[in-house]
JSON list of C-alpha atoms in Angstrom, two decimals:
[
{"chain": "I", "resi": 225, "resn": "MET", "atom": "CA", "xyz": [17.43, 177.41, 124.02]},
{"chain": "I", "resi": 226, "resn": "ASN", "atom": "CA", "xyz": [14.50, 176.74, 126.62]},
{"chain": "I", "resi": 227, "resn": "GLU", "atom": "CA", "xyz": [13.38, 173.31, 127.23]},
{"chain": "I", "resi": 228, "resn": "ILE", "atom": "CA", "xyz": [9.63, 173.04, 127.16]},
{"chain": "I", "resi": 229, "resn": "THR", "atom": "CA", "xyz": [8.44, 171.64, 130.89]},
{"chain": "I", "resi": 230, "resn": "GLN", "atom": "CA", "xyz": [5.81, 169.26, 131.67]},
{"chain": "I", "resi": 231, "resn": "ILE", "atom": "CA", "xyz": [3.67, 172.07, 133.44]},
{"chain": "I", "resi": 232, "resn": "GLU", "atom": "CA", "xyz": [4.05, 174.31, 130.14]},
{"chain": "I", "resi": 233, "resn": "ILE", "atom": "CA", "xyz": [2.67, 171.53, 127.96]},
{"chain": "I", "resi": 234, "resn": "ILE", "atom": "CA", "xyz": [0.02, 170.74, 130.19]},
{"chain": "I", "resi": 235, "resn": "LEU", "atom": "CA", "xyz": [-1.16, 174.55, 130.32]},
{"chain": "I", "resi": 236, "resn": "VAL", "atom": "CA", "xyz": [-0.68, 174.60, 126.64]},
{"chain": "I", "resi": 237, "resn": "PHE", "atom": "CA", "xyz": [-3.15, 171.81, 126.21]},
{"chain": "I", "resi": 238, "resn": "SER", "atom": "CA", "xyz": [-5.52, 172.92, 128.79]},
{"chain": "I", "resi": 239, "resn": "VAL", "atom": "CA", "xyz": [-5.91, 176.34, 127.16]},
{"chain": "I", "resi": 240, "resn": "CYS", "atom": "CA", "xyz": [-6.43, 174.90, 123.88]},
{"chain": "I", "resi": 241, "resn": "ALA", "atom": "CA", "xyz": [-9.10, 172.70, 125.12]},
{"chain": "I", "resi": 242, "resn": "TRP", "atom": "CA", "xyz": [-10.95, 175.89, 126.87]},
{"chain": "I", "resi": 243, "resn": "ILE", "atom": "CA", "xyz": [-10.71, 177.54, 123.67]},
{"chain": "I", "resi": 244, "resn": "GLY", "atom": "CA", "xyz": [-12.43, 174.45, 121.76]},
{"chain": "I", "resi": 245, "resn": "VAL", "atom": "CA", "xyz": [-15.03, 174.25, 124.77]},
{"chain": "I", "resi": 246, "resn": "VAL", "atom": "CA", "xyz": [-15.76, 178.10, 124.46]},
{"chain": "I", "resi": 247, "resn": "LEU", "atom": "CA", "xyz": [-15.85, 177.92, 120.41]},
{"chain": "I", "resi": 248, "resn": "LEU", "atom": "CA", "xyz": [-18.49, 174.81, 120.87]},
{"chain": "I", "resi": 249, "resn": "ALA", "atom": "CA", "xyz": [-20.72, 176.58, 123.07]},
{"chain": "I", "resi": 250, "resn": "TRP", "atom": "CA", "xyz": [-20.60, 179.69, 121.22]},
{"chain": "I", "resi": 251, "resn": "ASN", "atom": "CA", "xyz": [-22.03, 177.64, 118.24]},
{"chain": "I", "resi": 252, "resn": "LYS", "atom": "CA", "xyz": [-24.41, 175.98, 120.52]},
{"chain": "I", "resi": 253, "resn": "GLY", "atom": "CA", "xyz": [-22.97, 172.71, 119.45]},
{"chain": "I", "resi": 254, "resn": "ALA", "atom": "CA", "xyz": [-23.95, 172.96, 115.67]},
{"chain": "I", "resi": 255, "resn": "SER", "atom": "CA", "xyz": [-23.27, 169.78, 113.59]},
{"chain": "I", "resi": 256, "resn": "ASP", "atom": "CA", "xyz": [-22.25, 171.59, 110.68]},
{"chain": "I", "resi": 257, "resn": "TYR", "atom": "CA", "xyz": [-18.98, 169.90, 109.01]},
{"chain": "I", "resi": 258, "resn": "GLU", "atom": "CA", "xyz": [-17.60, 173.29, 107.86]},
{"chain": "I", "resi": 259, "resn": "THR", "atom": "CA", "xyz": [-18.08, 174.81, 111.43]},
{"chain": "I", "resi": 260, "resn": "GLY", "atom": "CA", "xyz": [-16.50, 171.59, 113.25]},
{"chain": "I", "resi": 261, "resn": "GLU", "atom": "CA", "xyz": [-13.63, 171.88, 110.61]},
{"chain": "I", "resi": 262, "resn": "MET", "atom": "CA", "xyz": [-13.11, 175.63, 111.23]},
{"chain": "I", "resi": 263, "resn": "MET", "atom": "CA", "xyz": [-13.17, 175.17, 114.96]},
{"chain": "I", "resi": 264, "resn": "ALA", "atom": "CA", "xyz": [-10.65, 172.23, 114.54]},
{"chain": "I", "resi": 265, "resn": "ARG", "atom": "CA", "xyz": [-8.35, 174.52, 112.56]},
{"chain": "I", "resi": 266, "resn": "VAL", "atom": "CA", "xyz": [-8.50, 177.38, 115.18]},
{"chain": "I", "resi": 267, "resn": "ILE", "atom": "CA", "xyz": [-7.69, 175.02, 118.29]},
{"chain": "I", "resi": 268, "resn": "ILE", "atom": "CA", "xyz": [-4.66, 173.60, 115.90]},
{"chain": "I", "resi": 269, "resn": "ILE", "atom": "CA", "xyz": [-3.06, 177.29, 115.43]},
{"chain": "I", "resi": 270, "resn": "PHE", "atom": "CA", "xyz": [-3.75, 178.14, 119.04]},
{"chain": "I", "resi": 271, "resn": "THR", "atom": "CA", "xyz": [-1.91, 175.13, 120.05]},
{"chain": "I", "resi": 272, "resn": "MET", "atom": "CA", "xyz": [1.26, 175.57, 117.82]},
{"chain": "I", "resi": 273, "resn": "ILE", "atom": "CA", "xyz": [1.08, 179.49, 118.98]},
{"chain": "I", "resi": 274, "resn": "GLY", "atom": "CA", "xyz": [1.05, 178.28, 122.49]},
{"chain": "I", "resi": 275, "resn": "PHE", "atom": "CA", "xyz": [3.91, 175.74, 121.84]},
{"chain": "I", "resi": 276, "resn": "GLY", "atom": "CA", "xyz": [5.70, 178.32, 120.18]},
{"chain": "I", "resi": 277, "resn": "ILE", "atom": "CA", "xyz": [5.31, 180.80, 123.18]},
{"chain": "I", "resi": 278, "resn": "ALA", "atom": "CA", "xyz": [6.51, 178.24, 125.48]},
{"chain": "I", "resi": 279, "resn": "TRP", "atom": "CA", "xyz": [9.33, 177.11, 123.61]},
{"chain": "I", "resi": 280, "resn": "PHE", "atom": "CA", "xyz": [11.01, 180.74, 122.64]},
{"chain": "I", "resi": 281, "resn": "PHE", "atom": "CA", "xyz": [9.88, 182.35, 126.10]}
]
């Protein structure tokens, strides 16, 4: 197994943060609870996918 390096962890978090920024901008900063919950789920899923990619490739 490959070990995840610090730069890969930083890249995963920065990409997921930008995804969150884009989702908030796309939604125009709506304060709707369900919309925020959906965006949080998407960011968590993208973070898990990013770590999976960093771990296996």
